[in-house]
Short mmCIF file of C-alpha atoms and ligand atoms in Angstrom, two decimals:
data_model
loop_
_atom_site.label_atom_id
_atom_site.label_comp_id
_atom_site.label_asym_id
_atom_site.label_seq_id
_atom_site.Cartn_x
_atom_site.Cartn_y
_atom_site.Cartn_z
CA UNK R 1 22.85 6.53 -36.57
CA UNK R 2 20.89 9.67 -37.32
CA UNK R 3 20.37 12.09 -34.47
CA UNK R 4 16.95 11.40 -33.02
CA UNK R 5 14.75 13.86 -31.23
CA UNK R 6 14.89 13.88 -27.47
CA UNK R 7 11.67 11.93 -26.99
CA UNK R 8 12.73 9.21 -29.41
CA UNK R 9 16.08 8.31 -27.97
CA UNK R 10 15.52 4.72 -27.03
CA UNK R 11 13.49 1.62 -27.77
CA UNK R 12 12.59 1.92 -31.42
CA UNK R 13 11.60 5.55 -31.30
CA UNK R 14 9.37 5.49 -28.25
CA UNK R 15 9.85 5.83 -24.53
CA UNK R 16 8.95 2.72 -22.59
CA UNK R 17 5.35 2.96 -21.32
CA UNK R 18 5.08 2.66 -17.55
CA UNK R 19 2.97 -0.50 -17.72
CA UNK R 20 5.66 -2.16 -19.83
CA UNK R 21 8.40 -1.06 -17.45
CA UNK R 22 6.39 -2.54 -14.58
CA UNK R 23 5.85 -5.76 -16.51
CA UNK R 24 9.57 -6.00 -17.15
CA UNK R 25 10.27 -5.57 -13.45
CA UNK R 26 7.92 -8.44 -12.67
CA UNK R 27 9.44 -10.62 -15.42
CA UNK R 28 13.03 -10.07 -14.41
CA UNK R 29 12.77 -10.43 -10.64
CA UNK R 30 11.67 -12.78 -7.96
CA UNK R 31 11.63 -13.02 -4.19
CA UNK R 32 15.11 -13.04 -2.69
CA UNK R 33 14.24 -12.55 0.99
CA UNK R 34 14.39 -15.59 3.25
CA UNK R 35 11.84 -16.53 5.91
CA UNK R 36 11.88 -16.14 9.67
CA UNK R 37 9.37 -16.62 12.47
CA UNK R 38 8.40 -13.62 14.57
CA UNK R 39 5.99 -13.10 17.43
CA UNK R 40 2.65 -11.75 16.22
CA UNK R 41 3.21 -8.62 18.33
CA UNK R 42 6.40 -7.91 16.36
CA UNK R 43 4.95 -8.63 12.95
CA UNK R 44 3.25 -5.35 11.96
CA UNK R 45 4.67 -4.14 8.64
CA UNK R 46 6.32 -7.50 7.92
CA UNK R 47 5.46 -9.55 4.84
CA UNK R 48 3.61 -12.83 5.29
CA UNK R 49 5.71 -15.66 3.85
CA UNK R 50 2.98 -18.29 3.35
CA UNK R 51 -0.79 -18.41 3.01
CA UNK R 52 -2.25 -18.49 6.48
CA UNK R 53 -5.22 -20.84 6.90
CA UNK R 54 -7.60 -20.58 9.81
CA UNK R 55 -7.33 -23.47 12.28
CA UNK R 56 -10.65 -22.46 13.86
CA UNK R 57 -13.90 -20.90 12.76
CA UNK R 58 -14.26 -17.19 13.35
CA UNK R 59 -16.42 -16.56 15.24
CA UNK R 60 -15.90 -19.96 16.84
CA UNK R 61 -19.56 -20.16 17.94
CA UNK R 62 -22.94 -18.91 16.88
CA UNK R 63 -23.34 -15.94 19.20
CA UNK R 64 -25.51 -12.97 19.94
CA UNK R 65 -24.75 -9.60 18.35
CA UNK R 66 -26.82 -7.67 20.93
CA UNK R 67 -28.12 -7.67 24.49
CA UNK R 68 -31.64 -9.13 24.46
CA UNK R 69 -33.54 -12.40 24.32
CA UNK R 70 -32.83 -15.48 22.22
CA UNK R 71 -35.98 -17.04 20.80
CA UNK R 72 -37.21 -19.68 18.37
CA UNK R 73 -38.49 -17.53 15.53
CA UNK R 74 -41.33 -19.96 14.93
CA UNK R 75 -42.63 -19.20 18.45
CA UNK R 76 -43.33 -15.58 17.52
CA UNK R 77 -46.63 -14.42 16.09
CA UNK R 78 -45.81 -12.37 12.97
CA UNK R 79 -48.75 -9.98 13.47
CA UNK R 80 -49.32 -9.32 17.17
CA UNK R 81 -47.00 -9.16 20.23
CA UNK R 82 -45.94 -12.53 21.68
CA UNK R 83 -45.49 -13.26 25.41
CA UNK R 84 -42.89 -15.88 26.40
CA UNK R 85 -41.52 -16.99 29.77
CA UNK R 86 -37.75 -16.70 30.33
CA UNK R 87 -36.20 -20.14 30.90
CA UNK R 88 -32.52 -19.24 31.31
CA UNK R 89 -29.72 -16.72 31.07
CA UNK R 90 -26.38 -16.68 29.30
CA UNK R 91 -23.68 -14.00 29.29
CA UNK R 92 -20.49 -13.76 27.19
CA UNK R 93 -18.04 -16.48 28.13
CA UNK R 94 -20.69 -18.84 29.52
CA UNK R 95 -21.25 -22.36 28.21
CA UNK R 96 -24.20 -23.09 25.93
CA UNK R 97 -27.61 -23.53 27.53
CA UNK R 98 -30.71 -25.30 26.22
CA UNK R 99 -33.88 -23.36 25.40
CA UNK R 100 -37.10 -25.34 25.38
CA UNK R 101 -39.62 -24.39 22.69
CA UNK R 102 -41.99 -21.66 23.79
CA UNK R 103 -39.41 -19.96 26.00
CA UNK R 104 -36.89 -17.15 25.68
CA UNK R 105 -33.32 -16.97 27.02
CA UNK R 106 -31.91 -13.78 28.44
CA UNK R 107 -28.72 -13.26 26.41
CA UNK R 108 -25.90 -10.69 26.20
CA UNK R 109 -23.61 -9.57 23.37
CA UNK R 110 -20.99 -12.19 22.53
CA UNK R 111 -22.74 -14.99 24.45
CA UNK R 112 -23.04 -18.37 22.72
CA UNK R 113 -26.47 -18.88 21.18
CA UNK R 114 -28.54 -21.42 23.13
CA UNK R 115 -29.32 -24.74 21.51
CA UNK R 116 -32.43 -24.23 19.38
CA UNK R 117 -33.11 -20.48 19.14
CA UNK R 118 -32.27 -18.87 15.83
CA UNK R 119 -33.08 -15.22 16.48
CA UNK R 120 -32.25 -12.57 19.08
CA UNK R 121 -34.63 -9.76 20.00
CA UNK R 122 -32.86 -6.59 21.07
CA UNK R 123 -33.74 -5.66 24.62
CA UNK R 124 -34.88 -2.22 23.38
CA UNK R 125 -37.64 -4.00 21.41
CA UNK R 126 -38.85 -6.10 24.37
CA UNK R 127 -41.08 -5.34 27.30
CA UNK R 128 -40.50 -7.16 30.59
CA UNK R 129 -43.82 -8.40 32.01
CA UNK R 130 -44.67 -10.19 35.30
CA UNK R 131 -44.87 -13.49 33.37
CA UNK R 132 -41.81 -13.04 31.18
CA UNK R 133 -41.14 -10.89 28.13
CA UNK R 134 -43.38 -9.40 25.46
CA UNK R 135 -41.90 -9.30 21.95
CA UNK R 136 -42.97 -6.87 19.25
CA UNK R 137 -43.98 -8.59 15.98
CA UNK R 138 -42.08 -8.46 12.69
CA UNK R 139 -38.52 -9.53 13.45
CA UNK R 140 -36.65 -11.37 10.67
CA UNK R 141 -35.60 -14.96 11.31
CA UNK R 142 -31.89 -15.10 12.17
CA UNK R 143 -31.72 -11.44 13.21
CA UNK R 144 -29.04 -10.26 15.63
CA UNK R 145 -27.05 -13.44 15.75
CA UNK R 146 -23.60 -14.01 14.32
CA UNK R 147 -23.17 -17.42 12.70
CA UNK R 148 -20.14 -19.58 13.38
CA UNK R 149 -17.44 -19.07 10.71
CA UNK R 150 -19.18 -15.97 9.32
CA UNK R 151 -15.91 -14.01 9.38
CA UNK R 152 -13.51 -16.82 8.39
CA UNK R 153 -14.47 -20.48 7.99
CA UNK R 154 -12.08 -23.07 9.43
CA UNK R 155 -9.58 -24.12 6.76
CA UNK R 156 -10.06 -21.01 4.63
CA UNK R 157 -7.10 -18.77 3.78
CA UNK R 158 -7.38 -15.87 6.20
CA UNK R 159 -4.42 -13.94 4.77
CA UNK R 160 -2.50 -14.69 1.59
CA UNK R 161 1.27 -14.97 1.25
CA UNK R 162 2.79 -11.65 0.28
CA UNK R 163 0.50 -9.55 2.46
CA UNK R 164 2.21 -6.71 4.28
CA UNK R 165 0.71 -7.08 7.74
CA UNK R 166 -1.26 -4.03 8.88
CA UNK R 167 -2.95 -3.50 12.25
CA UNK R 168 -6.27 -5.12 11.21
CA UNK R 169 -4.32 -8.17 9.96
CA UNK R 170 -2.71 -8.45 13.39
CA UNK R 171 -6.20 -8.32 14.91
CA UNK R 172 -7.43 -11.07 12.59
CA UNK R 173 -4.47 -13.35 13.29
CA UNK R 174 -4.80 -12.75 17.02
CA UNK R 175 -8.50 -13.67 16.84
CA UNK R 176 -7.50 -16.91 15.12
CA UNK R 177 -5.25 -17.76 18.05
CA UNK R 178 -1.97 -17.28 16.18
CA UNK R 179 1.09 -16.37 18.26
CA UNK R 180 3.92 -16.67 15.74
CA UNK R 181 4.01 -15.83 12.04
CA UNK R 182 6.42 -16.77 9.26
CA UNK R 183 7.48 -13.55 7.55
CA UNK R 184 10.06 -12.49 4.98
CA UNK R 185 13.41 -11.26 6.20
CA UNK R 186 13.87 -7.53 5.57
CA UNK R 187 15.28 -6.70 2.16
CA UNK R 188 18.71 -5.07 2.37
CA UNK R 189 18.54 -1.96 0.23
CA UNK R 190 21.47 0.33 -0.53
CA UNK R 191 20.76 3.98 -1.30
CA UNK R 192 23.22 6.28 -3.07
CA UNK R 193 22.98 9.92 -3.98
CA UNK R 194 25.01 11.25 -6.87
CA UNK R 195 26.29 14.67 -7.79
CA UNK R 196 29.25 16.92 -7.10
CA UNK R 197 26.84 19.54 -5.79
CA UNK R 198 25.35 17.31 -3.08
CA UNK R 199 26.61 17.86 0.44
CA UNK R 200 25.59 17.19 4.02
CA UNK R 201 25.17 19.22 7.15
CA UNK R 202 26.87 20.29 9.35
CA UNK R 203 29.12 21.35 6.45
CA UNK R 204 28.23 24.92 5.47
CA UNK R 205 26.80 25.38 2.00
CA UNK R 206 29.74 26.33 -0.21
CA UNK R 207 28.85 28.13 -3.45
CA UNK R 208 26.94 25.88 -5.84
CA UNK R 209 26.27 23.14 -3.29
CA UNK R 210 22.91 21.82 -2.05
CA UNK R 211 22.05 19.53 0.82
CA UNK R 212 21.07 15.97 0.04
CA UNK R 213 17.28 15.58 0.06
CA UNK R 214 16.86 12.31 -1.80
CA UNK R 215 18.85 9.87 0.28
CA UNK R 216 17.10 10.69 3.56
CA UNK R 217 13.72 10.73 1.78
CA UNK R 218 14.31 7.38 0.08
CA UNK R 219 15.72 5.85 3.26
CA UNK R 220 12.60 6.96 5.12
CA UNK R 221 10.33 5.51 2.41
CA UNK R 222 12.26 2.25 2.46
CA UNK R 223 12.20 1.90 6.24
CA UNK R 224 8.45 2.43 6.28
CA UNK R 225 8.22 -0.44 3.80
CA UNK R 226 10.21 -2.68 6.11
CA UNK R 227 13.56 -2.59 4.32
CA UNK R 228 16.93 -2.51 6.03
CA UNK R 229 18.67 0.53 4.60
CA UNK R 230 22.37 0.52 3.75
CA UNK R 231 23.71 4.03 3.36
CA UNK R 232 25.78 4.18 0.19
CA UNK R 233 26.71 7.84 0.62
CA UNK R 234 27.18 10.41 -2.12
CA UNK R 235 28.86 9.44 -5.39
CA UNK R 236 30.86 12.02 -7.34
CA UNK R 237 30.01 12.79 -10.96
CA UNK R 238 32.59 10.35 -12.22
CA UNK R 239 31.88 7.11 -14.03
CA UNK R 240 34.82 5.11 -12.65
CA UNK R 241 34.08 6.04 -9.06
CA UNK R 242 30.37 5.34 -9.61
CA UNK R 243 30.95 1.92 -11.19
CA UNK R 244 33.44 1.00 -8.46
CA UNK R 245 31.15 2.03 -5.60
CA UNK R 246 28.12 0.25 -7.09
CA UNK R 247 30.18 -2.92 -7.58
CA UNK R 248 31.55 -2.82 -4.05
CA UNK R 249 28.25 -2.61 -2.20
CA UNK R 250 26.66 -5.74 -0.77
CA UNK R 251 22.85 -5.49 -0.88
CA UNK R 252 19.70 -7.15 -2.26
CA UNK R 253 18.72 -4.00 -4.16
CA UNK R 254 20.36 -0.70 -5.02
CA UNK R 255 18.72 2.67 -5.51
CA UNK R 256 20.60 5.67 -6.84
CA UNK R 257 19.23 9.13 -7.45
CA UNK R 258 20.50 11.67 -9.96
CA UNK R 259 23.02 11.32 -12.73
CA UNK R 260 20.75 9.23 -14.92
CA UNK R 261 19.75 11.73 -17.63
CA UNK R 262 21.52 12.14 -20.94
CA UNK R 263 23.84 14.94 -19.85
CA UNK R 264 27.62 14.84 -19.93
CA UNK R 265 27.70 14.74 -16.15
CA UNK R 266 25.25 11.85 -15.89
CA UNK R 267 27.22 8.69 -15.27
CA UNK R 268 24.85 6.19 -13.66
CA UNK R 269 23.67 4.57 -16.87
CA UNK R 270 27.22 4.18 -18.19
CA UNK R 271 28.31 2.81 -14.81
CA UNK R 272 25.52 0.21 -14.96
CA UNK R 273 26.57 -0.79 -18.46
CA UNK R 274 30.17 -1.03 -17.35
CA UNK R 275 29.65 -2.90 -14.07
CA UNK R 276 26.54 -4.87 -14.97
CA UNK R 277 23.67 -4.76 -17.43
CA UNK R 278 20.99 -2.25 -18.35
CA UNK R 279 17.40 -3.56 -18.67
CA UNK R 280 15.71 -0.30 -19.64
CA UNK R 281 16.31 3.41 -19.56
CA UNK R 282 13.76 6.19 -19.82
CA UNK R 283 10.08 5.67 -19.22
CA UNK R 284 7.13 7.63 -20.58
CA UNK R 285 6.19 9.39 -17.36
CA UNK R 286 6.43 12.97 -16.14
CA UNK R 287 8.02 13.80 -13.83
CA UNK R 288 10.59 11.04 -13.88
CA UNK R 289 11.41 10.16 -17.45
CA UNK R 290 15.15 9.49 -16.96
CA UNK R 291 14.89 6.34 -14.87
CA UNK R 292 17.04 3.26 -15.43
CA UNK R 293 16.66 -0.36 -14.41
CA UNK R 294 19.63 -2.67 -14.48
CA UNK R 295 21.76 -4.90 -12.36
CA UNK R 296 25.24 -4.78 -10.92
CA UNK R 297 26.43 -8.36 -10.80
CA UNK R 298 23.28 -10.11 -9.58
CA UNK R 299 21.96 -7.12 -7.64
CA UNK R 300 19.07 -5.21 -9.23
CA UNK R 301 19.55 -1.45 -9.44
CA UNK R 302 17.01 1.26 -10.07
CA UNK R 303 18.51 4.60 -11.04
CA UNK R 304 16.03 7.31 -10.05
CA UNK R 305 16.13 10.86 -11.38
CA UNK R 306 17.76 13.56 -9.27
CA UNK R 307 14.92 16.00 -8.88
CA UNK R 308 13.24 15.02 -5.62
CA UNK R 309 9.66 15.00 -6.97
CA UNK R 310 10.77 12.88 -9.92
CA UNK R 311 12.64 10.60 -7.52
CA UNK R 312 9.51 10.12 -5.41
CA UNK R 313 7.22 9.55 -8.40
CA UNK R 314 9.53 6.98 -9.98
CA UNK R 315 10.11 5.31 -6.63
CA UNK R 316 6.34 4.95 -6.36
CA UNK R 317 5.77 3.79 -9.91
CA UNK R 318 8.76 1.47 -10.31
CA UNK R 319 10.77 1.28 -7.09
CA UNK R 320 7.90 0.07 -4.97
CA UNK R 321 6.89 -2.77 -7.35
CA UNK R 322 10.55 -3.80 -7.62
CA UNK R 323 11.06 -3.71 -3.88
CA UNK R 324 7.86 -5.69 -3.29
CA UNK R 325 8.84 -8.29 -5.87
CA UNK R 326 12.25 -8.88 -4.28
CA UNK R 327 10.91 -8.72 -0.72
CA UNK R 328 8.18 -11.30 -1.37
CA UNK R 329 5.32 -8.82 -1.03
CA UNK R 330 2.37 -8.77 -3.40
CA UNK R 331 2.47 -5.40 -5.15
CA UNK R 332 -0.87 -3.66 -4.81
CA UNK R 333 -1.10 -0.42 -6.83
CA UNK R 334 -2.28 2.50 -4.72
CA UNK R 335 -6.03 3.13 -4.82
CA UNK R 336 -7.06 5.88 -7.22
CA UNK R 337 -9.91 8.15 -6.20
CA UNK R 338 -11.90 9.82 -8.94
CA UNK R 339 -11.92 13.57 -8.39
CA UNK R 340 -13.13 16.52 -10.45
CA UNK R 341 -10.35 18.73 -11.75
CA UNK R 342 -10.66 22.43 -10.96
CA UNK R 343 -8.20 23.43 -13.66
CA UNK R 344 -7.44 23.12 -17.35
CA UNK R 345 -4.21 21.45 -18.42
CA UNK R 346 -2.46 20.55 -21.65
CA UNK R 347 -0.09 17.65 -22.01
CA UNK R 348 1.77 15.63 -24.62
CA UNK R 349 0.14 12.40 -25.73
CA UNK R 350 2.12 9.24 -25.09
CA UNK R 351 3.26 9.83 -21.54
CA UNK R 352 1.63 9.44 -18.18
CA UNK R 353 1.69 12.64 -16.16
CA UNK R 354 1.43 13.14 -12.45
CA UNK R 355 0.27 16.59 -11.37
CA UNK R 356 0.50 17.55 -7.72
CA UNK R 357 -2.89 18.69 -6.48
CA UNK R 358 -4.56 20.02 -3.36
CA UNK R 359 -7.92 18.38 -2.65
CA UNK R 360 -10.96 20.34 -1.52
CA UNK R 361 -14.73 19.87 -1.43
CA UNK R 362 -15.00 21.14 -5.02
CA UNK R 363 -12.28 18.95 -6.45
CA UNK R 364 -8.58 19.02 -7.16
CA UNK R 365 -6.61 22.27 -7.56
CA UNK R 366 -3.21 22.30 -9.12
CA UNK R 367 -0.34 23.02 -6.76
CA UNK R 368 0.99 26.32 -8.12
CA UNK R 369 4.73 25.51 -8.14
CA UNK R 370 5.17 22.66 -10.57
CA UNK R 371 8.95 22.19 -10.84
CA UNK R 372 10.20 18.65 -10.31
CA UNK R 373 12.66 19.99 -7.76
CA UNK R 374 10.08 21.78 -5.60
CA UNK R 375 9.92 19.78 -2.39
CA UNK R 376 7.11 21.89 -0.92
CA UNK R 377 4.95 20.73 -3.83
CA UNK R 378 4.99 17.37 -2.01
CA UNK R 379 4.81 18.58 1.57
CA UNK R 380 1.94 21.00 0.84
CA UNK R 381 -0.18 19.02 -1.64
CA UNK R 382 -2.50 16.09 -1.03
CA UNK R 383 -2.43 13.87 -4.08
CA UNK R 384 -0.96 13.04 -7.45
CA UNK R 385 -3.45 13.49 -10.26
CA UNK R 386 -2.77 10.81 -12.86
CA UNK R 387 -3.32 11.96 -16.42
CA UNK R 388 -3.40 9.00 -18.81
CA UNK R 389 -1.02 8.56 -21.73
CA UNK R 390 -3.60 9.31 -24.41
CA UNK R 391 -4.92 12.53 -22.85
CA UNK R 392 -3.83 15.83 -24.40
CA UNK R 393 -6.20 18.28 -22.72
CA UNK R 394 -7.86 18.31 -19.33
CA UNK R 395 -10.90 20.52 -18.87
CA UNK R 396 -12.24 21.85 -15.56
CA UNK R 397 -14.90 19.55 -14.12
CA UNK R 398 -13.44 16.47 -15.78
CA UNK R 399 -13.22 13.44 -13.50
CA UNK R 400 -9.69 12.09 -13.15
CA UNK R 401 -7.91 9.53 -10.96
CA UNK R 402 -5.95 10.90 -8.01
CA UNK R 403 -3.63 9.00 -5.67
CA UNK R 404 -3.52 10.40 -2.12
CA UNK R 405 0.14 11.02 -1.32
CA UNK R 406 -0.18 9.34 2.07
CA UNK R 407 -0.87 6.02 0.34
CA UNK R 408 2.56 6.15 -1.25
CA UNK R 409 4.44 6.17 2.01
CA UNK R 410 3.64 2.62 3.10
P1 AMP S 501 20.65 15.16 -12.19
O1 AMP S 501 19.69 14.17 -12.75
O2 AMP S 501 21.81 14.55 -11.52
O3 AMP S 501 21.03 16.15 -13.24
O4 AMP S 501 19.84 15.97 -11.09
C1 AMP S 501 18.70 16.72 -11.42
C2 AMP S 501 18.46 17.78 -10.37
O5 AMP S 501 18.22 17.15 -9.13
C3 AMP S 501 19.65 18.69 -10.15
O6 AMP S 501 19.18 19.98 -9.92
C4 AMP S 501 20.29 18.12 -8.91
O7 AMP S 501 21.03 19.08 -8.20
C5 AMP S 501 19.10 17.65 -8.14
N1 AMP S 501 19.46 16.56 -7.23
C6 AMP S 501 20.17 15.46 -7.56
N2 AMP S 501 20.35 14.69 -6.50
C7 AMP S 501 19.75 15.31 -5.46
C8 AMP S 501 19.62 15.00 -4.08
N3 AMP S 501 20.14 13.88 -3.57
N4 AMP S 501 18.97 15.86 -3.28
C9 AMP S 501 18.43 17.00 -3.81
N5 AMP S 501 18.51 17.33 -5.10
C10 AMP S 501 19.18 16.51 -5.92
MG1 MG S 502 23.64 15.12 -11.12
#
């Protein structure tokens, strides 16, 4: 085969577009995590296993949204103040009272609406008189009351299967009277670093060595996403040792970092081909092009690039959807905010680029150190600016999508 240029190495002359890589992940994988019941209080961050339907209406009763007086709207004169006697009182937690026509009921926030009245006047808009209460004209029918089932109607799906439970979800389920939830078991995820230069403290840094950044970073990302992390350690730059270690690990998913480019000392792709099967290699994104998806036996493996920024970007773009798929979570892409660029930028067409930016009131500024190995470009910037495949030039003032980095960390 003729020698092809670097950008045309695989897949009929083109790198795999990110969207296609993501589609392939979804096609090739399905939920592997089992189901367990946990107490609601223990369920934050866990993944809902089944659709959860409401057994009650929320709110369970028509109730008042304010402190004031419940009235029949038809009893009020639309043009001049109306005087009504007060025929009863109800506070939050009390049982429903009746309200004869032509009377008002003293009512407090959260109290069940009396039988009959359809509107609540805020106490600030009422004047207490010797005979009762005087109401200002002009209130809308139905004002200041919260209808039964307004939030969730009985029988409706309150939360869908695959939802990663966040604090407001816990609040919703608690309000529905739920004590136990069926959630997915944590995915068991093995994480390996690769490279003869990678070492660990407390060993001193011998010449040419660096400390491992990726494995702790990936383990932290994975734990925040609810995975159980299996530490695979550091693999040497040797294909036999790499293939043997990947084959020996027992996990639901394997991540490696480094050793996945086209260099002579990059052995992850060959190890995948030897011990399993490669699904794709090299995706049209920057940073992060040398990324490989495959499997070792039945266990999916994503080989992330070695440079830490590239490892984080590819984890976000491909690792997270893969993890979610296997863990039974619905993958929701991070929200993009449209921000004005404060800088000009040139890029190659045909690949998606993520530029680290600092956000300010006037828009997004480029983080000055752009190397894919510069960890402070992640710790000191705010967002990834996403420059679409087709774009070749970005001009200052142009509106572009940005993903806040915090959204990537679960
Ligand atoms: P590689 O793809 O193995 O050639 O790695 C690309 C760059 O990332 C090299 O400079 C590596 O030293 C660096 N690198 C690889 N793995 C790690 C790691 N676990 N922590 C920090 N840097 C790494
Ligand atoms: Mg390496």
